[in-house]
Amino acid sequence: MRQLSETLGIQTNGQRLIEITNKISDFVHQSEINTGIINLSIMHTSASLLVQENADPDVLKDLLSYFDKLVPMNPQLYVHGIEGKDDMPAHIKTALTQTHLTLSIQENSLVLGTWQGIYLFEHRLQSHHRKVLMHILGE
Amino acid sequence: MRQLSETLGIQTNGQRLIEITNKISDFVHQSEINTGIINLSIMHTSASLLVQENADPDVLKDLLSYFDKLVPMNPQLYVHGIEGKDDMPAHIKTALTQTHLTLSIQENSLVLGTWQGIYLFEHRLQSHHRKVLMHILGE
Amino acid sequence: MRQLSETLGIQTNGQRLIEITNKISDFVHQSEINTGIINLSIMHTSASLLVQENADPDVLKDLLSYFDKLVPMNPQLYVHGIEGKDDMPAHIKTALTQTHLTLSIQENSLVLGTWQGIYLFEHRLQSHHRKVLMHILGE
């Protein structure tokens, strides 16, 4: 068994779904691992990971606005407010999505459905430097 | 380390939770892997994966109706509407549940709690042919 | 490749987020695995797993109250009621969070962000004895 890991740095700029499929796919190709898995770990609790449709950009807009309505940025709803009105909603949105994802590698390629992309889901209003650990195990 | 993978095809027929535990369990037995993990990847973004109670069928009915109320099939709520009124809610329900699951294998058996089953959660109204990649790593 | 597994038993006492980071971290250190992954599987469908902020305890209070409002303990909303008014909401909260988590191990340590902790999220009102399988694969 071989293992490789690398940290992906992503600069965000407000609430958005940022596609990171190509960066992960490139790391898989460079690893020369034919068959295995890749585990993704986001190092934060106010941004998360998601596998979603990457065809129509309207899907991303609707996801953003749905999560904003589901978890309102209303300070009266939360005790934890010291880091800004967007912080506690960010933690809740992270709880409702994913911090860790494990995908398959076959024939030195990431296995994804035709319309699937991997996204970093930024839940904070301000810019942040986010880190995602990519860790491959395989042969 | 040994690795094996196979694609499970599931024909769906409207919104429903379809138990796939036996199919995954059979693949584990046939693999003759004693100890390892199995990674499940659904190849879609309008159907998802879930580990849930498999004792009382009413739990599945309540899950379906809860998610339908949480993510209303109301076209006025979404920009993305070209694939039908059930498509954007299907993407959101997928975001709120799982596309990838990793379970343990011990003594050539899937490790699950007494009342746990693995489900494919179909979010679309019409019939679909769904694919789930089953990928085992172990010894 | 080496593999090790152990079941973690956790006594709960009502709805709460119980941090289990140290217990998992200790198992990683004892395993003497330098590089690998650890897969966590909760053996239940009315308690779940979550990676969340472990700095301000108010975040945990807000998570609890948010999920309680999102999934009301109102028997009129559910068909499945025989196990108590908190049982069906517990299944739904489990569906909205995680039953399985896979984290990386590097330099014989669990990889977590600065503010990340691993939590067992108890959704039932009464005391329960919960089990989480910890399964390490690595070298």
Coordinates of C-alpha atoms in Angstrom, one line a residue:
Chain A
M1 CA 0.0 0.0 0.0
R2 CA 1.2 3.5 -0.8
Q3 CA 0.0 6.7 0.9
L4 CA 0.3 10.4 -0.1
S5 CA -1.1 13.5 1.3
E6 CA -1.1 17.2 0.5
T7 CA -2.9 20.2 1.9
L8 CA -5.0 22.2 -0.6
G9 CA -5.3 26.0 0.2
I10 CA -8.4 27.8 -1.0
Q11 CA -8.9 31.5 -0.7
T12 CA -12.6 32.3 -0.3
N13 CA -14.4 35.6 -0.7
G14 CA -17.8 35.5 1.0
Q15 CA -20.6 32.8 1.0
R16 CA -20.2 30.7 -2.1
L17 CA -19.8 27.1 -3.4
I18 CA -16.3 26.8 -4.9
E19 CA -15.6 23.9 -7.1
I20 CA -12.4 22.0 -6.2
T21 CA -12.9 18.9 -8.4
N22 CA -10.0 19.7 -10.7
K23 CA -7.5 20.3 -7.9
I24 CA -8.4 17.0 -6.3
S25 CA -8.4 15.2 -9.6
D26 CA -4.9 16.6 -10.5
F27 CA -3.5 15.4 -7.1
V28 CA -4.9 11.9 -7.9
H29 CA -3.3 11.9 -11.4
Q30 CA 0.1 13.0 -10.0
S31 CA 0.0 10.4 -7.3
E32 CA 0.1 7.6 -9.9
I33 CA -2.1 5.5 -7.6
N34 CA -4.1 3.3 -9.8
T35 CA -6.7 2.0 -7.3
G36 CA -7.5 3.3 -3.9
I37 CA -9.4 5.9 -1.9
I38 CA -8.9 9.6 -1.3
N39 CA -10.1 11.1 2.0
L40 CA -10.8 14.8 2.2
S41 CA -10.8 16.6 5.5
I42 CA -11.7 20.3 5.8
M43 CA -9.8 21.8 8.8
H44 CA -12.7 24.2 9.7
T45 CA -16.2 24.3 11.3
S46 CA -17.6 27.3 9.4
A47 CA -17.0 26.0 5.9
S48 CA -17.8 22.5 4.6
L49 CA -17.5 20.0 1.8
L50 CA -20.2 18.8 -0.6
V51 CA -20.6 16.7 -3.7
Q52 CA -23.2 18.5 -5.9
E53 CA -24.3 19.0 -9.5
N54 CA -21.8 20.9 -11.6
A55 CA -23.9 21.5 -14.7
D56 CA -26.3 24.4 -14.1
P57 CA -24.8 27.2 -12.0
D58 CA -28.4 28.0 -10.8
V59 CA -28.2 24.9 -8.6
L60 CA -25.4 26.5 -6.6
K61 CA -27.4 29.8 -6.2
D62 CA -30.4 27.8 -5.0
L63 CA -28.3 25.8 -2.5
L64 CA -26.9 29.1 -1.1
S65 CA -30.2 30.7 -0.7
Y66 CA -31.9 27.6 0.7
F67 CA -29.3 27.2 3.4
D68 CA -29.5 30.9 4.2
K69 CA -33.2 30.6 4.8
L70 CA -33.0 27.3 6.7
V71 CA -30.4 28.8 9.1
P72 CA -31.2 32.5 9.5
M73 CA -28.5 35.0 10.3
N74 CA -30.6 36.4 13.1
P75 CA -28.5 37.1 16.3
Q76 CA -31.6 36.7 18.5
L77 CA -31.8 32.9 17.6
Y78 CA -28.3 32.1 19.0
V79 CA -26.3 32.5 22.3
H80 CA -23.0 32.4 20.5
G81 CA -22.6 35.8 18.8
I82 CA -19.1 37.1 19.6
E83 CA -17.7 36.1 16.2
G84 CA -20.3 37.9 14.2
K85 CA -23.9 37.2 13.1
D86 CA -22.7 34.7 10.4
D87 CA -20.6 32.5 12.6
M88 CA -23.2 30.4 14.5
P89 CA -25.2 29.9 11.2
A90 CA -21.9 28.8 9.6
H91 CA -21.4 26.1 12.3
I92 CA -24.9 24.8 11.8
K93 CA -24.6 24.7 8.0
T94 CA -21.4 22.7 8.5
A95 CA -23.3 20.3 10.8
L96 CA -25.9 19.9 8.1
T97 CA -23.4 19.1 5.3
Q98 CA -20.0 17.4 5.5
T99 CA -16.5 17.9 7.0
H100 CA -15.1 14.7 5.6
L101 CA -15.6 12.9 2.3
T102 CA -14.1 9.6 1.1
L103 CA -14.1 8.9 -2.7
S104 CA -12.9 6.0 -4.8
I105 CA -9.9 6.1 -7.2
Q106 CA -10.1 3.7 -10.2
E107 CA -7.7 3.6 -13.1
N108 CA -5.8 6.6 -11.6
S109 CA -8.9 8.7 -11.8
L110 CA -11.4 10.1 -9.2
V111 CA -14.7 8.2 -9.5
L112 CA -17.5 10.7 -9.8
G113 CA -20.9 10.6 -11.5
T114 CA -21.4 12.5 -14.8
W115 CA -22.8 15.6 -13.1
Q116 CA -21.0 15.4 -9.8
G117 CA -18.4 18.0 -8.7
I118 CA -16.7 18.4 -5.3
Y119 CA -17.3 21.8 -3.6
L120 CA -16.0 23.8 -0.7
F121 CA -19.0 25.5 0.8
E122 CA -17.9 28.8 2.4
H123 CA -20.5 29.9 5.1
R124 CA -18.7 33.1 6.3
L125 CA -19.3 36.6 4.9
Q126 CA -15.6 37.6 5.0
S127 CA -12.6 36.3 3.1
H128 CA -10.9 33.2 4.6
H129 CA -8.0 31.0 3.8
R130 CA -9.3 27.5 3.9
K131 CA -7.4 24.2 4.1
V132 CA -8.5 20.8 2.9
L133 CA -6.2 17.8 3.5
M134 CA -6.2 15.3 0.6
H135 CA -5.0 11.9 1.7
I136 CA -4.7 9.0 -0.7
L137 CA -4.3 5.3 0.2
G138 CA -3.9 2.8 -2.6
E139 CA -1.7 0.9 -5.0
Chain B
M1 CA -3.9 -5.3 0.8
R2 CA -6.6 -6.5 -1.6
Q3 CA -9.2 -4.3 -3.4
L4 CA -12.4 -5.2 -5.1
S5 CA -15.1 -3.0 -6.6
E6 CA -18.5 -3.5 -8.3
T7 CA -21.3 -1.2 -9.4
L8 CA -24.7 -1.9 -7.9
G9 CA -27.6 -0.9 -10.2
I10 CA -30.9 0.0 -8.5
Q11 CA -34.1 0.7 -10.4
T12 CA -36.2 3.3 -8.5
N13 CA -39.9 4.1 -8.8
G14 CA -40.6 7.5 -7.3
Q15 CA -39.6 9.0 -3.9
R16 CA -38.7 6.2 -1.6
L17 CA -36.1 4.8 0.8
I18 CA -34.9 1.5 -0.7
E19 CA -32.9 -0.8 1.5
I20 CA -29.7 -2.0 -0.1
T21 CA -28.1 -3.7 3.0
N22 CA -28.4 -7.2 1.7
K23 CA -26.8 -6.4 -1.7
I24 CA -23.8 -4.7 0.0
S25 CA -23.5 -7.5 2.6
D26 CA -23.5 -10.1 -0.2
F27 CA -20.7 -8.3 -2.0
V28 CA -18.7 -8.3 1.3
H29 CA -19.2 -12.0 1.8
Q30 CA -18.2 -12.8 -1.8
S31 CA -15.1 -10.7 -1.6
E32 CA -13.7 -13.0 1.1
I33 CA -12.1 -9.9 2.7
N34 CA -11.9 -10.6 6.4
T35 CA -11.0 -7.1 7.7
G36 CA -11.3 -3.8 5.9
I37 CA -13.6 -1.0 4.8
I38 CA -16.2 -0.6 2.1
N39 CA -16.7 2.8 0.5
L40 CA -20.0 3.5 -1.1
S41 CA -20.3 6.2 -3.7
I42 CA -23.7 7.2 -5.3
M43 CA -23.1 8.5 -8.8
H44 CA -25.9 11.0 -8.6
T45 CA -26.9 14.4 -7.0
S46 CA -30.7 13.8 -6.9
A47 CA -30.6 10.6 -4.8
S48 CA -28.5 9.9 -1.8
L49 CA -27.3 7.4 0.8
L50 CA -28.4 7.0 4.4
V51 CA -27.9 4.6 7.3
Q52 CA -31.3 4.4 9.1
E53 CA -33.5 2.2 11.3
N54 CA -34.7 -0.9 9.5
A55 CA -37.2 -2.1 12.1
D56 CA -40.4 -0.1 11.8
P57 CA -41.4 0.9 8.2
D58 CA -43.2 3.9 9.7
V59 CA -39.7 5.5 10.3
L60 CA -39.2 5.5 6.5
K61 CA -42.6 7.1 5.8
D62 CA -41.8 9.8 8.4
L63 CA -38.4 10.5 6.9
L64 CA -39.9 10.9 3.5
S65 CA -42.6 13.3 4.7
Y66 CA -40.3 15.3 6.9
F67 CA -37.8 15.9 4.1
D68 CA -40.7 16.8 1.7
K69 CA -41.9 19.5 4.2
L70 CA -38.3 20.7 4.9
V71 CA -37.6 21.2 1.2
P72 CA -40.9 22.1 -0.4
M73 CA -41.5 21.2 -4.1
N74 CA -42.5 24.8 -4.8
P75 CA -41.1 26.2 -8.0
Q76 CA -41.3 29.8 -6.7
L77 CA -38.6 29.0 -4.2
Y78 CA -35.9 28.1 -6.7
V79 CA -34.2 29.5 -9.8
H80 CA -33.3 26.1 -11.2
G81 CA -36.6 24.7 -12.6
I82 CA -35.9 23.3 -16.0
E83 CA -35.6 19.7 -14.9
G84 CA -39.0 19.7 -13.1
K85 CA -40.3 20.9 -9.8
D86 CA -38.8 17.9 -7.9
D87 CA -35.2 18.4 -9.2
M88 CA -33.9 21.3 -7.1
P89 CA -35.5 19.9 -3.9
A90 CA -33.7 16.6 -4.8
H91 CA -30.3 18.3 -4.9
I92 CA -31.0 20.0 -1.6
K93 CA -32.1 16.7 0.1
T94 CA -28.9 15.1 -1.3
A95 CA -26.8 18.0 0.3
L96 CA -28.6 17.4 3.6
T97 CA -27.9 13.6 3.6
Q98 CA -24.9 11.6 2.2
T99 CA -23.4 10.8 -1.2
H100 CA -20.5 8.8 0.3
L101 CA -20.4 6.3 3.2
T102 CA -17.5 4.3 4.5
L103 CA -18.3 1.2 6.7
S104 CA -16.1 -1.3 8.5
I105 CA -15.8 -5.0 7.6
Q106 CA -14.9 -7.4 10.4
E107 CA -14.9 -11.2 10.2
N108 CA -16.0 -11.0 6.5
S109 CA -19.2 -9.1 7.6
L110 CA -20.4 -5.6 7.3
V111 CA -20.4 -3.9 10.7
L112 CA -23.8 -2.4 11.4
G113 CA -25.8 -1.8 14.6
T114 CA -28.7 -4.1 15.4
W115 CA -31.3 -1.8 13.9
Q116 CA -29.2 -0.2 11.2
G117 CA -29.8 -0.6 7.5
I118 CA -28.3 1.1 4.4
Y119 CA -30.7 2.9 2.2
L120 CA -30.7 4.6 -1.2
F121 CA -32.9 7.7 -0.8
E122 CA -34.6 8.5 -4.1
H123 CA -35.7 12.1 -4.3
R124 CA -37.1 12.3 -7.8
L125 CA -40.7 11.6 -8.7
Q126 CA -40.0 9.5 -11.8
S127 CA -38.2 6.2 -12.3
H128 CA -34.5 6.3 -12.4
H129 CA -31.7 3.8 -12.8
R130 CA -29.3 4.5 -10.0
K131 CA -25.7 3.4 -9.6
V132 CA -23.7 2.9 -6.4
L133 CA -20.0 2.0 -6.5
M134 CA -19.0 -0.5 -3.8
H135 CA -15.3 -0.5 -3.2
I136 CA -13.6 -2.7 -0.7
L137 CA -10.1 -2.3 0.7
G138 CA -8.8 -4.9 3.2
E139 CA -7.2 -8.2 3.8
Chain C
M1 CA -0.9 -2.6 6.0
R2 CA -1.9 -2.9 9.6
Q3 CA -5.5 -2.8 11.0
L4 CA -6.8 -2.3 14.5
S5 CA -10.2 -1.8 15.9
E6 CA -11.9 -1.2 19.3
T7 CA -15.4 -0.3 20.4
L8 CA -15.8 2.9 22.4
G9 CA -18.6 2.8 25.0
I10 CA -20.2 6.1 25.9
Q11 CA -22.8 6.5 28.6
T12 CA -25.2 9.4 27.7
N13 CA -27.6 11.3 29.9
G14 CA -30.1 13.1 27.8
Q15 CA -29.8 15.3 24.7
R16 CA -26.2 16.6 24.5
L17 CA -23.1 16.8 22.4
I18 CA -20.4 14.8 24.1
E19 CA -16.8 15.3 23.0
I20 CA -15.0 12.1 22.3
T21 CA -11.9 13.6 20.6
N22 CA -9.5 12.5 23.4
K23 CA -10.7 8.9 23.5
I24 CA -10.2 8.6 19.7
S25 CA -6.9 10.4 19.8
D26 CA -5.7 8.0 22.6
F27 CA -6.6 5.0 20.5
V28 CA -4.6 6.4 17.6
H29 CA -1.5 7.0 19.8
Q30 CA -1.7 3.5 21.2
S31 CA -2.1 1.9 17.8
E32 CA 1.4 3.1 16.9
I33 CA 0.1 3.6 13.3
N34 CA 2.1 6.5 11.8
T35 CA 0.1 7.2 8.6
G36 CA -3.4 6.0 7.8
I37 CA -7.1 6.6 8.4
I38 CA -9.6 6.0 11.2
N39 CA -13.2 5.1 10.4
L40 CA -15.8 5.8 13.1
S41 CA -19.1 4.0 13.0
I42 CA -21.9 4.7 15.5
M43 CA -24.0 1.6 16.0
H44 CA -27.3 3.5 16.4
T45 CA -29.9 5.6 14.5
S46 CA -31.0 7.9 17.3
A47 CA -27.5 9.3 18.1
S48 CA -25.0 10.5 15.6
L49 CA -21.4 11.8 15.0
L50 CA -20.3 15.3 14.2
V51 CA -17.1 17.3 13.8
Q52 CA -17.7 20.7 15.4
E53 CA -16.1 23.7 17.1
N54 CA -14.7 22.8 20.6
A55 CA -13.8 26.3 21.7
D56 CA -17.0 28.1 22.9
P57 CA -19.5 25.8 24.7
D58 CA -22.3 28.1 23.6
V59 CA -21.8 26.7 20.1
L60 CA -22.9 23.3 21.4
K61 CA -26.0 24.8 23.2
D62 CA -27.0 26.6 20.0
L63 CA -26.6 23.4 17.9
L64 CA -28.8 21.5 20.3
S65 CA -31.6 24.2 20.3
Y66 CA -31.4 24.7 16.6
F67 CA -31.9 21.0 15.9
D68 CA -34.7 20.8 18.4
K69 CA -36.5 23.6 16.6
L70 CA -35.8 22.2 13.1
V71 CA -37.2 18.8 14.1
P72 CA -39.9 19.4 16.6
M73 CA -40.8 16.8 19.3
N74 CA -44.5 17.0 18.3
P75 CA -46.2 13.6 18.0
Q76 CA -48.8 14.9 15.6
L77 CA -46.0 15.3 12.9
Y78 CA -45.0 11.6 12.8
V79 CA -46.6 8.2 12.3
H80 CA -43.8 6.4 14.3
G81 CA -44.6 7.2 17.9
I82 CA -44.4 3.9 19.9
E83 CA -40.9 4.5 21.2
G84 CA -41.6 8.0 22.6
K85 CA -42.0 11.6 21.3
D86 CA -38.2 12.0 21.0
D87 CA -37.6 8.8 18.9
M88 CA -38.7 9.9 15.4
P89 CA -37.0 13.3 15.8
A90 CA -33.9 11.4 16.9
H91 CA -33.9 9.4 13.6
I92 CA -34.4 12.6 11.6
K93 CA -31.5 14.4 13.4
T94 CA -29.3 11.4 12.7
A95 CA -30.2 11.6 9.0
L96 CA -29.3 15.3 9.0
T97 CA -25.9 14.7 10.6
Q98 CA -23.5 11.7 10.3
T99 CA -23.3 8.0 11.3
H100 CA -19.9 7.4 9.8
L101 CA -16.8 9.6 9.7
T102 CA -13.3 8.9 8.2
L103 CA -10.4 11.0 9.5
S104 CA -6.7 11.0 8.6
I105 CA -3.8 10.0 10.8
Q106 CA -0.4 11.6 10.2
E107 CA 2.7 11.2 12.4
N108 CA 0.7 9.0 14.7
S109 CA -1.8 11.8 15.4
L110 CA -5.4 12.4 14.4
V111 CA -5.6 15.2 11.9
L112 CA -8.0 17.9 13.0
G113 CA -8.3 21.7 12.5
T114 CA -7.3 23.9 15.4
W115 CA -10.9 24.3 16.6
Q116 CA -12.3 21.0 15.6
G117 CA -13.5 18.3 18.0
I118 CA -15.3 15.0 17.4
Y119 CA -18.7 14.7 19.1
L120 CA -21.3 12.1 19.8
F121 CA -24.7 13.8 19.4
E122 CA -27.2 12.2 21.7
H123 CA -30.8 12.8 20.4
R124 CA -32.8 10.8 23.0
L125 CA -34.1 12.2 26.3
Q126 CA -33.2 9.2 28.5
S127 CA -29.8 7.7 29.3
H128 CA -28.3 5.3 26.7
H129 CA -25.2 3.2 26.4
R130 CA -23.8 4.1 23.0
K131 CA -21.2 2.3 21.0
V132 CA -18.8 3.7 18.4
L133 CA -16.5 1.4 16.5
M134 CA -13.0 2.8 15.9
H135 CA -11.2 1.1 13.0
I136 CA -7.7 2.1 11.9
L137 CA -6.0 1.1 8.6
G138 CA -2.5 2.3 8.1
E139 CA 1.2 1.7 8.5

